XYZ file of C-alpha atoms in Angstrom:
692
model
C 84.513 151.643 75.253
C 86.455 150.622 78.618
C 83.543 150.064 80.339
C 82.006 147.953 77.710
C 85.093 145.981 77.708
C 85.129 145.302 81.201
C 81.685 144.026 81.003
C 82.797 140.961 78.847
C 83.236 137.888 80.605
C 85.966 136.741 78.421
C 89.583 138.179 78.139
C 89.615 141.119 75.326
C 91.549 144.063 74.357
C 91.136 146.794 71.641
C 93.871 147.400 69.048
C 93.680 150.889 67.278
C 93.589 150.745 63.789
C 96.014 153.688 63.106
C 98.920 152.765 65.328
C 98.177 149.007 65.566
C 98.797 149.361 69.202
C 96.860 147.845 72.099
C 94.684 150.838 73.572
C 92.003 149.239 75.808
C 92.336 145.859 77.755
C 90.104 144.364 80.286
C 91.186 142.832 83.483
C 90.163 139.208 82.465
C 92.875 139.682 79.916
C 95.428 140.911 82.063
C 95.033 138.010 84.583
C 95.450 135.576 81.640
C 98.689 137.501 80.513
C 99.913 138.033 84.253
C 100.470 141.834 83.287
C 99.815 144.958 84.976
C 97.831 147.688 82.463
C 100.954 149.454 82.074
C 102.843 146.684 80.419
C 99.885 145.713 77.834
C 98.771 149.304 76.849
C 100.807 150.973 73.739
C 102.088 147.558 72.902
C 101.893 145.800 69.545
C 99.380 143.273 69.606
C 101.973 140.672 68.340
C 103.768 140.904 71.717
C 100.703 139.741 73.677
C 99.811 136.827 71.343
C 102.753 136.298 69.157
C 102.471 133.245 67.095
C 103.685 133.210 63.331
C 99.626 133.110 62.550
C 98.970 136.191 64.408
C 102.288 138.232 63.232
C 101.175 137.407 59.586
C 97.678 138.817 60.271
C 98.597 142.238 61.684
C 101.040 142.796 58.997
C 98.172 141.998 56.504
C 95.551 144.245 58.708
C 97.597 147.407 57.930
C 96.693 146.904 54.621
C 93.001 145.274 54.906
C 90.834 147.220 57.383
C 88.227 144.494 57.241
C 90.569 141.495 58.083
C 89.326 138.989 60.635
C 90.472 135.658 61.853
C 89.338 132.945 64.066
C 91.653 130.028 65.279
C 93.358 128.344 68.406
C 96.767 129.866 69.033
C 99.095 129.937 72.046
C 100.243 132.951 74.223
C 102.765 133.102 76.808
C 101.987 134.312 80.477
C 104.302 136.304 82.352
C 105.668 133.255 84.172
C 107.080 131.946 81.218
C 104.175 128.867 80.909
C 102.174 128.657 77.592
C 98.270 129.249 77.706
C 96.360 127.835 75.122
C 93.348 130.078 73.710
C 90.760 130.084 70.917
C 91.278 133.709 69.638
C 89.048 135.897 67.294
C 89.986 139.205 65.948
C 87.169 141.332 64.281
C 87.267 144.652 62.909
C 85.309 147.639 64.529
C 84.536 150.832 62.656
C 82.705 153.648 64.657
C 80.526 156.265 63.061
C 83.115 159.008 63.509
C 85.476 157.016 61.301
C 87.632 155.385 63.908
C 88.956 151.689 63.289
C 89.584 149.325 65.775
C 90.106 145.602 65.889
C 88.572 143.605 68.883
C 90.653 140.664 70.124
C 88.565 138.244 72.299
C 90.167 135.073 73.729
C 88.830 131.955 75.406
C 91.240 130.271 77.655
C 91.628 126.358 76.412
C 94.615 125.704 78.804
C 92.823 123.446 81.386
C 91.061 121.396 78.870
C 94.082 120.978 76.645
C 95.822 119.866 79.822
C 93.111 117.696 81.007
C 93.339 115.991 77.620
C 97.008 115.428 77.732
C 96.713 113.997 81.102
C 94.042 111.888 80.104
C 96.012 110.521 77.095
C 99.106 109.932 79.369
C 96.973 108.141 81.752
C 95.212 105.900 78.847
C 98.762 105.135 77.602
C 100.119 104.101 80.942
C 96.864 101.824 81.576
C 97.318 100.263 78.188
C 101.005 99.652 78.960
C 100.004 98.087 82.544
C 97.434 96.156 80.607
C 100.291 94.911 78.235
C 102.546 94.122 81.008
C 100.316 91.862 83.044
C 100.900 88.013 82.808
C 97.280 87.338 82.291
C 95.470 87.561 79.035
C 92.881 90.399 79.308
C 89.725 90.435 76.833
C 87.102 93.227 77.617
C 83.784 93.124 75.710
C 80.489 95.198 75.855
C 77.172 93.818 77.124
C 76.439 92.379 73.730
C 79.696 90.443 73.586
C 81.474 92.257 71.015
C 85.310 93.194 71.456
C 86.088 96.302 73.111
C 89.867 95.760 73.969
C 92.256 92.917 74.511
C 95.930 92.485 74.875
C 98.737 90.589 73.114
C 98.899 88.045 75.938
C 95.263 87.061 75.390
C 95.743 86.335 71.404
C 98.911 84.500 72.273
C 97.332 82.006 74.876
C 94.514 81.281 72.603
C 96.615 81.041 69.568
C 94.345 83.137 67.525
C 94.846 82.925 63.832
C 96.246 86.280 62.722
C 97.206 87.199 66.134
C 95.387 90.808 66.751
C 93.057 90.701 63.687
C 89.850 90.995 65.757
C 89.272 94.659 66.208
C 86.857 96.506 68.578
C 83.206 95.716 67.819
C 83.772 92.310 66.468
C 81.453 89.575 67.958
C 82.966 86.726 65.850
C 85.741 86.572 68.516
C 83.857 83.888 70.453
C 84.008 81.434 67.354
C 87.496 81.654 67.227
C 87.763 80.465 70.924
C 85.248 77.786 70.383
C 87.260 76.210 67.913
C 90.268 75.739 69.992
C 88.386 74.342 73.044
C 87.830 70.959 74.170
C 84.098 71.293 74.081
C 83.245 74.304 72.155
C 79.585 73.900 72.310
C 79.371 73.927 76.164
C 81.924 76.924 76.294
C 79.412 78.925 73.971
C 76.646 78.114 76.501
C 78.554 79.226 79.202
C 79.440 82.286 77.651
C 75.842 83.289 76.640
C 74.667 82.803 80.340
C 77.401 85.358 81.480
C 76.360 87.795 78.744
C 72.694 87.293 79.944
C 73.577 88.158 83.501
C 75.722 91.167 83.745
C 76.277 91.304 87.314
C 77.596 87.671 87.627
C 80.930 86.999 88.678
C 82.549 83.786 87.789
C 85.725 81.507 87.695
C 85.943 78.698 85.320
C 88.701 76.042 84.186
C 88.876 75.614 80.556
C 90.548 72.573 78.689
C 91.494 73.383 75.195
C 91.962 71.085 72.329
C 95.719 70.787 72.728
C 95.621 69.782 76.094
C 96.405 73.118 78.194
C 94.186 74.163 80.876
C 93.316 77.822 81.124
C 91.774 79.510 83.934
C 89.142 82.235 83.049
C 87.941 84.749 85.584
C 85.146 87.053 84.416
C 83.812 90.290 86.178
C 81.408 92.603 85.397
C 82.831 96.036 84.102
C 81.071 98.738 85.986
C 80.835 102.761 85.280
C 78.887 104.960 87.758
C 77.154 102.023 89.295
C 75.937 100.433 86.267
C 77.378 97.506 84.049
C 78.729 98.577 80.803
C 80.627 95.468 79.827
C 82.527 92.307 81.068
C 86.156 91.839 81.969
C 87.616 88.309 81.278
C 91.367 87.338 82.457
C 93.138 84.077 81.179
C 95.912 82.349 82.970
C 97.572 79.217 81.512
C 97.644 76.757 84.518
C 99.010 73.649 82.391
C 102.437 74.126 84.133
C 101.329 75.136 87.547
C 98.885 71.780 87.488
C 101.600 69.627 86.503
C 103.808 71.054 89.028
C 101.007 70.832 91.506
C 100.932 67.150 90.675
C 104.521 66.590 91.162
C 104.403 68.661 94.483
C 101.600 66.207 95.655
C 103.938 63.225 95.151
C 106.590 64.881 96.978
C 104.271 67.058 99.319
C 104.045 64.988 102.404
C 107.865 64.940 103.368
C 110.249 67.743 104.279
C 112.862 68.268 101.495
C 115.721 69.177 103.695
C 115.481 66.328 106.474
C 113.282 63.776 104.790
C 110.750 64.049 107.764
C 106.827 64.116 107.472
C 105.717 67.805 107.065
C 102.861 69.808 108.395
C 100.411 68.395 106.067
C 101.198 64.802 106.740
C 101.112 65.565 110.541
C 97.748 66.887 109.887
C 96.590 63.767 108.179
C 98.163 61.482 110.723
C 96.092 63.659 113.435
C 92.705 63.223 111.697
C 93.621 59.169 111.419
C 94.101 59.402 115.220
C 91.107 61.281 115.995
C 89.010 58.963 113.895
C 90.278 55.770 115.454
C 87.431 56.349 118.257
C 84.414 56.001 115.834
C 82.185 53.013 115.818
C 81.853 52.795 119.294
C 85.403 52.416 120.028
C 86.825 54.110 123.177
C 88.031 57.717 122.554
C 91.715 57.661 121.727
C 94.174 59.525 123.831
C 97.472 61.054 122.262
C 99.926 63.968 122.871
C 101.333 66.616 120.504
C 104.458 68.190 121.379
C 105.605 71.652 119.719
C 109.328 72.064 119.432
C 111.079 75.124 118.799
C 114.861 75.555 118.839
C 116.172 78.360 121.143
C 118.320 81.224 119.168
C 118.578 79.346 115.958
C 118.926 82.400 114.114
C 122.242 82.786 115.778
C 123.615 79.785 114.251
C 122.504 80.766 110.703
C 124.025 84.131 111.217
C 127.162 83.117 112.854
C 128.090 80.022 110.931
C 125.936 80.200 107.823
C 122.650 78.465 106.448
C 124.865 75.604 105.431
C 125.598 74.730 109.146
C 122.134 75.431 109.955
C 120.916 72.971 107.689
C 123.089 70.344 108.968
C 121.923 71.216 112.429
C 118.334 70.396 111.190
C 118.928 67.112 109.628
C 120.929 66.090 112.976
C 118.013 67.215 115.291
C 115.743 65.059 113.286
C 118.146 62.265 113.607
C 118.134 62.719 117.346
C 114.316 63.213 117.839
C 113.909 59.867 116.085
C 115.213 58.377 119.343
C 112.307 60.147 121.243
C 109.396 58.427 119.235
C 107.987 54.954 119.009
C 106.983 52.824 116.124
C 103.488 54.265 116.243
C 104.460 57.926 116.804
C 105.250 60.581 114.219
C 107.849 63.063 113.912
C 107.469 66.019 111.399
C 109.197 68.990 110.524
C 106.698 72.061 110.636
C 109.128 74.831 109.018
C 112.238 76.473 109.963
C 113.491 75.319 113.086
C 109.934 74.273 114.386
C 109.221 70.546 115.116
C 106.171 68.262 116.050
C 106.021 64.977 117.648
C 102.735 62.955 118.053
C 102.864 60.705 120.793
C 100.521 57.706 120.370
C 98.228 56.587 123.321
C 100.067 59.215 125.486
C 98.499 61.025 128.486
C 100.118 63.651 130.885
C 102.780 61.292 132.167
C 103.859 59.872 128.873
C 103.907 63.161 127.262
C 106.042 64.408 130.125
C 108.326 61.459 129.565
C 108.782 62.305 125.872
C 109.392 66.071 126.612
C 112.142 64.941 128.862
C 113.729 62.509 126.236
C 113.608 65.251 123.892
C 115.418 67.711 126.167
C 118.063 64.872 126.779
C 118.601 64.107 123.410
C 119.493 67.733 122.204
C 121.437 68.227 125.518
C 124.244 66.332 123.865
C 126.878 68.666 121.977
C 126.575 69.243 118.257
C 130.108 69.027 116.954
C 131.057 69.854 113.024
C 134.594 69.932 111.961
C 136.259 71.936 114.649
C 133.147 73.466 116.098
C 130.925 72.329 119.222
C 127.798 73.952 120.589
C 124.667 73.179 122.451
C 121.281 73.452 121.015
C 118.305 73.646 123.349
C 114.662 73.739 122.385
C 111.493 75.018 123.890
C 108.626 72.691 123.894
C 104.736 73.012 124.323
C 102.516 70.044 124.758
C 98.533 69.615 123.964
C 96.849 66.521 124.906
C 93.971 65.238 122.757
C 90.816 65.638 123.388
C 90.939 68.306 125.949
C 93.147 70.731 124.176
C 91.509 70.799 120.723
C 88.939 69.020 118.480
C 90.723 69.452 115.212
C 94.351 69.358 113.776
C 94.642 73.067 113.774
C 93.087 73.490 117.210
C 95.574 70.789 118.855
C 98.634 72.459 116.939
C 97.777 75.857 118.129
C 97.299 74.866 121.527
C 100.789 73.086 121.547
C 102.291 76.169 119.826
C 100.772 78.519 122.554
C 102.321 76.489 125.309
C 105.660 76.554 123.394
C 105.529 80.339 123.410
C 104.912 80.419 127.063
C 108.060 78.345 127.519
C 110.126 80.883 125.419
C 108.849 84.224 127.422
C 109.676 82.107 130.506
C 113.258 81.715 129.600
C 113.401 78.822 126.832
C 114.998 75.398 127.145
C 111.998 73.652 128.805
C 108.620 72.421 128.504
C 105.206 73.096 129.376
C 101.418 71.734 128.983
C 99.017 73.911 127.490
C 96.672 75.683 129.963
C 93.100 76.999 128.616
C 93.252 80.706 127.222
C 90.666 81.671 129.927
C 93.135 80.952 132.833
C 96.337 82.094 131.387
C 95.948 84.433 128.267
C 93.654 86.971 129.917
C 96.237 87.251 133.049
C 98.912 87.596 130.385
C 97.223 90.340 128.541
C 96.521 92.261 131.862
C 100.089 92.023 133.013
C 101.248 93.081 129.369
C 98.713 96.163 129.500
C 100.171 97.084 133.097
C 104.047 96.755 131.761
C 103.206 98.793 128.632
C 101.543 102.155 130.836
C 104.729 101.691 133.442
C 107.032 101.597 130.392
C 105.612 105.021 129.040
C 105.439 106.523 132.564
C 109.252 105.333 133.267
C 110.716 106.373 129.920
C 111.444 102.891 128.652
C 110.198 103.056 125.241
C 112.754 104.302 122.346
C 112.600 105.343 118.927
C 114.366 103.955 116.312
C 114.756 105.272 112.771
C 114.627 103.506 109.373
C 116.035 105.229 106.368
C 113.909 106.113 103.351
C 116.130 105.794 100.368
C 115.537 107.659 96.852
C 115.549 104.900 94.035
C 118.295 105.516 91.401
C 120.656 107.498 93.712
C 120.510 105.560 97.150
C 120.302 109.350 98.711
C 118.446 109.007 102.035
C 115.593 111.400 101.849
C 113.746 110.410 105.238
C 113.564 108.456 108.253
C 110.500 106.561 109.383
C 110.246 106.587 113.215
C 109.743 102.827 114.859
C 108.800 102.516 118.336
C 110.894 100.204 120.488
C 110.451 98.689 124.020
C 112.939 96.716 125.821
C 111.218 95.589 129.390
C 113.562 94.542 132.346
C 112.019 91.368 132.996
C 110.365 90.550 129.412
C 113.243 91.633 127.295
C 112.634 93.111 124.050
C 108.882 93.275 123.223
C 107.762 93.396 119.583
C 105.168 96.255 118.615
C 103.165 93.477 116.877
C 102.665 92.313 120.441
C 101.677 95.219 122.217
C 100.417 97.855 119.661
C 97.268 95.639 119.057
C 96.473 95.559 122.816
C 97.241 99.237 123.154
C 94.691 100.036 120.202
C 92.087 97.435 121.861
C 92.571 99.639 125.065
C 92.622 103.183 123.610
C 96.373 103.502 125.265
C 97.602 104.063 121.549
C 96.620 107.383 121.698
C 99.098 108.504 124.772
C 101.965 106.328 122.792
C 101.285 107.921 119.605
C 101.278 111.346 121.265
C 104.639 110.471 122.728
C 105.923 108.968 119.418
C 105.039 112.200 117.747
C 106.668 114.465 120.117
C 109.941 112.060 120.367
C 110.363 112.044 116.440
C 109.573 115.836 116.133
C 112.418 116.547 118.658
C 115.093 114.263 117.032
C 114.144 115.840 113.517
C 114.764 119.095 115.349
C 117.798 118.151 117.169
C 119.470 116.862 113.717
C 118.395 119.937 112.005
C 120.424 122.016 114.732
C 123.598 119.891 113.907
C 123.026 120.511 110.113
C 121.363 117.359 109.186
C 118.246 117.945 107.286
C 116.258 114.734 107.912
C 112.403 114.724 107.501
C 110.726 112.393 109.977
C 107.779 110.022 109.057
C 105.367 109.044 112.127
C 102.629 106.195 112.100
C 99.290 107.463 113.044
C 96.754 105.179 114.390
C 93.020 105.708 113.310
C 92.110 106.251 116.962
C 94.710 108.635 117.607
C 93.930 110.569 114.359
C 90.146 110.729 115.397
C 91.049 112.673 118.628
C 89.455 116.323 118.618
C 92.824 117.746 119.836
C 95.052 115.836 117.290
C 95.780 118.710 114.578
C 96.534 120.903 117.688
C 98.938 118.237 119.057
C 100.710 118.391 115.981
C 100.873 122.077 115.740
C 101.928 122.296 119.316
C 104.846 119.646 118.726
C 105.995 121.608 115.707
C 105.988 124.637 117.497
C 107.799 123.510 120.637
C 110.527 122.132 118.842
C 110.683 124.782 116.310
C 110.765 122.369 113.510
C 109.292 123.192 110.074
C 106.163 121.543 109.394
C 107.473 120.392 105.940
C 109.907 118.039 107.959
C 107.206 115.840 109.474
C 105.315 113.062 107.500
C 102.008 111.527 109.188
C 101.494 108.146 107.890
C 97.710 107.134 107.978
C 96.273 103.751 107.671
C 93.434 103.160 104.997
C 91.167 102.913 107.712
C 91.266 106.410 108.382
C 90.001 107.101 104.914
C 86.810 104.998 105.210
C 85.761 106.255 108.739
C 83.836 109.504 108.838
C 84.948 110.799 105.626
C 83.757 114.490 106.064
C 85.652 114.969 109.443
C 88.623 112.991 108.252
C 88.842 115.300 105.235
C 88.761 118.460 107.628
C 91.310 116.975 109.709
C 93.596 116.409 106.750
C 93.015 119.736 105.107
C 94.005 121.279 108.536
C 97.174 119.409 108.660
C 98.126 120.245 105.172
C 97.382 123.856 105.884
C 100.102 123.464 108.663
C 102.461 122.215 105.741
C 102.665 118.766 107.146
C 103.043 115.896 104.479
C 100.459 113.042 104.574
C 100.893 109.767 103.343
C 98.899 106.393 103.364
C 100.441 103.464 104.928
C 100.521 99.759 104.087
C 98.558 100.677 100.691
C 96.690 97.895 99.146
C 95.714 95.993 102.345
C 92.567 98.274 103.374
C 89.648 99.574 101.613
C 90.544 102.852 100.180
C 89.339 103.999 96.740
C 90.479 106.327 93.901
C 87.863 108.598 95.186
C 89.452 108.751 98.410
C 92.585 109.326 97.171
C 91.652 112.226 94.765
C 89.685 113.787 97.410
C 92.077 113.794 100.316
C 95.361 116.099 100.457
C 97.794 112.771 100.089
C 101.148 113.186 98.881
C 102.801 109.759 98.945
C 101.648 106.247 99.091
C 103.414 103.319 100.721
C 103.194 100.054 99.155
C 102.707 97.351 101.944
C 105.689 94.707 102.235
C 103.225 91.754 101.531
C 103.280 92.857 98.122
C 106.906 93.479 98.020
C 108.032 90.054 99.444
C 107.294 87.919 96.290
C 108.884 90.389 93.820
C 110.004 89.915 91.287
C 108.802 86.456 90.624
C 105.525 86.249 91.908
C 103.177 87.355 89.072
C 100.210 88.512 91.442
C 102.757 90.961 93.534
C 104.286 92.204 90.000
C 100.775 92.880 88.759
C 99.857 94.629 92.510
C 103.055 96.708 92.613
C 102.973 97.809 89.139
C 99.220 98.982 89.501
C 99.758 100.769 92.490
C 102.981 102.867 91.277
C 101.337 103.463 87.888
C 97.907 104.853 89.634
C 100.251 106.709 92.121
C 102.059 108.323 89.453
C 98.834 109.065 87.448
C 97.539 110.954 90.731
C 100.785 112.888 90.995
C 101.835 111.100 94.298
C 105.177 110.029 95.577
C 105.248 105.934 96.155
C 107.774 104.338 98.384
C 107.837 100.705 98.919
C 108.492 99.330 102.412
C 110.129 95.946 103.329
C 112.640 95.675 100.556
C 115.343 93.079 101.313
C 116.875 92.010 98.124
C 118.496 93.921 95.187
C 116.228 92.168 92.630
C 113.323 93.611 94.660
C 114.627 97.090 94.482
C 115.377 96.874 90.653
C 112.213 95.552 89.872
C 110.602 98.730 91.733
C 113.077 101.158 90.122
C 112.191 99.714 86.717
C 108.322 99.942 87.451
C 108.639 103.797 88.476
C 108.538 103.526 92.221
C 110.334 106.697 93.538
C 111.732 105.492 97.138
C 112.093 102.584 99.178
C 112.861 101.244 102.716
C 114.134 97.963 104.274
C 116.685 95.748 105.481
C 118.769 95.955 101.859
C 119.669 99.454 103.028
C 119.287 99.419 106.839
C 117.140 98.116 109.678
C 115.527 100.794 112.083
C 118.723 102.262 113.661
C 119.119 104.229 116.961
C 119.172 108.049 116.428
C 123.174 108.031 116.637
C 123.642 105.186 114.434
C 121.339 106.753 111.894
C 123.092 109.733 111.954
C 126.518 108.213 111.482
C 124.976 105.920 108.626
C 123.320 108.943 106.840
C 125.940 111.672 107.151
C 128.621 110.352 104.940
C 125.902 110.106 102.219
C 124.471 113.798 102.392
C 126.150 117.043 101.868
C 126.207 119.621 104.341
C 123.457 121.944 104.375
C 124.251 125.139 102.374
C 124.537 128.819 103.493
C 120.911 129.467 102.525
C 119.551 126.734 105.266
C 122.133 127.867 107.895
C 120.880 131.397 107.488
C 117.578 130.135 107.580
C 118.170 128.506 111.084
C 119.943 131.592 112.450
C 116.775 133.723 111.611
C 114.445 130.991 113.059
C 116.629 131.143 116.329
C 116.504 134.778 116.271
C 112.941 134.626 116.115
């Protein structure tokens, strides 16, 4: 009997008909229950599968030797977790007169949990659909309604609101009735339905004067079209505002000077003056940037900064003639278009600017000096379009900044200057690594809701003796282009791991996150380098997080998967940095052992007022939570952004709202008051680790 039971693929046991106790149980059943044989044999069957239905059955079985049952029930694993099963109990009578009951089970736990997860995900997706600012309509290939949200019904003013149900093809008639030209709209919809793969964007004018934007995309499943998704947005207020903006859009609100757009139009007019056989025009464009203007805002406040900008415009008016143009490009940047100017006249204008700005600025009891860096571009040699000419003048201005500020310089073609500058920067970068001039700062990563610091992102900093502070945005792209980013990345990895180990030795358990470039990740020895750094510093792997770019996911997927699995086997946390800016897909996220998603700062800046950023941030958070991933947002600078992310379900954040990237000692001083001293268990672990 035991051999027969062991041969069954499903969990099963025999209950003795006389004693009503378990007499035989197979290994599949023991695994399902999490028990050893001695814990199951001789037990009452209700102790193994103890629902009220089972208890009632065994009470009746004592009186009815032919009792049987088949239904779904729940049993409890030894770990305390429930297991959903289909259970069948049948009587067995042997020729010798022995009576048994055969209990056979089929484990339904995975299916039940998958159904529950699917229902939860569908509910979350529906909630996301309802939370978007756009009206959404989903139809099948025949145009029949499959789903839509309340915003859609409200935008179109559907009679009865949500009266149209799935399968209804008469919805289009309701939409035609409120259109300015319903017949034309009908033909447009028919054309879209006849072309399942077509993508479209249409402006719709309703009979009540409102204007809707309609975007239509094919709905795909397994590479085949299954329907069409329409999104609708009311552009009426936006168009009205745009019209008002157009009226005011050619002047700067703060200073009253022409703005960038007006300047571009003026440049185009100047360029066109040489048409119809006329001699080609000549003119100069000066690009001015006030030096260290941020210090004025930070020290005196933005109101004083605005007063400075207005007075700068008043002074610069003295440097332009009747046919010249002064424009504010934005922030503390200005441009002067000097009509008919060649090199000599342009230089004279730049010197007038320096003289006008050299006079002290006096507000109330304060007196201070403002200087400017000026770049000069000449037409037609430095650009054939407004954008090219502005870019040339701006590059020349940046060269002045790099050379010490408070001066002017003419644009020099890139081939003569930029390549030499890049060579110098590359050489300085390699020297900086060899001579130990790189430093790591650490930006706190904070748990939303508790403001508890749960980690630190390591960010590289470089201060050159001649150039001063050099932004990573300037030298990291060059390092990636030259391949030197691998050496820099290895240094960052070891430095961050050593810092985390140092903190741990001082009782501060602080996981560190390190950015990994795609080129560094692709190195054959990368996993070994990570393991070596952890081993040399005696740092637990769980305290290191590697932030990978989405580019890693779309390279050699199979090799990338092996490398990630090896890192995950070490115990290292893996996250996707700047999520949403690359090309990763849900398939990659499900396939790779990723634990965290980082929302890129570009989707955080507009929160909570930008509908596009709101929709994207909500979608990323909901997707991350559906996949069981931690979601962290970077670049959080305002309380409104933080509160929105918390309400959306984001887990963590980092940004200037809490703290910028800090030197290690500053980080420790900032974090320690917020963290508890490690407990005795951790201290004991540290003692064992050091002893080993």
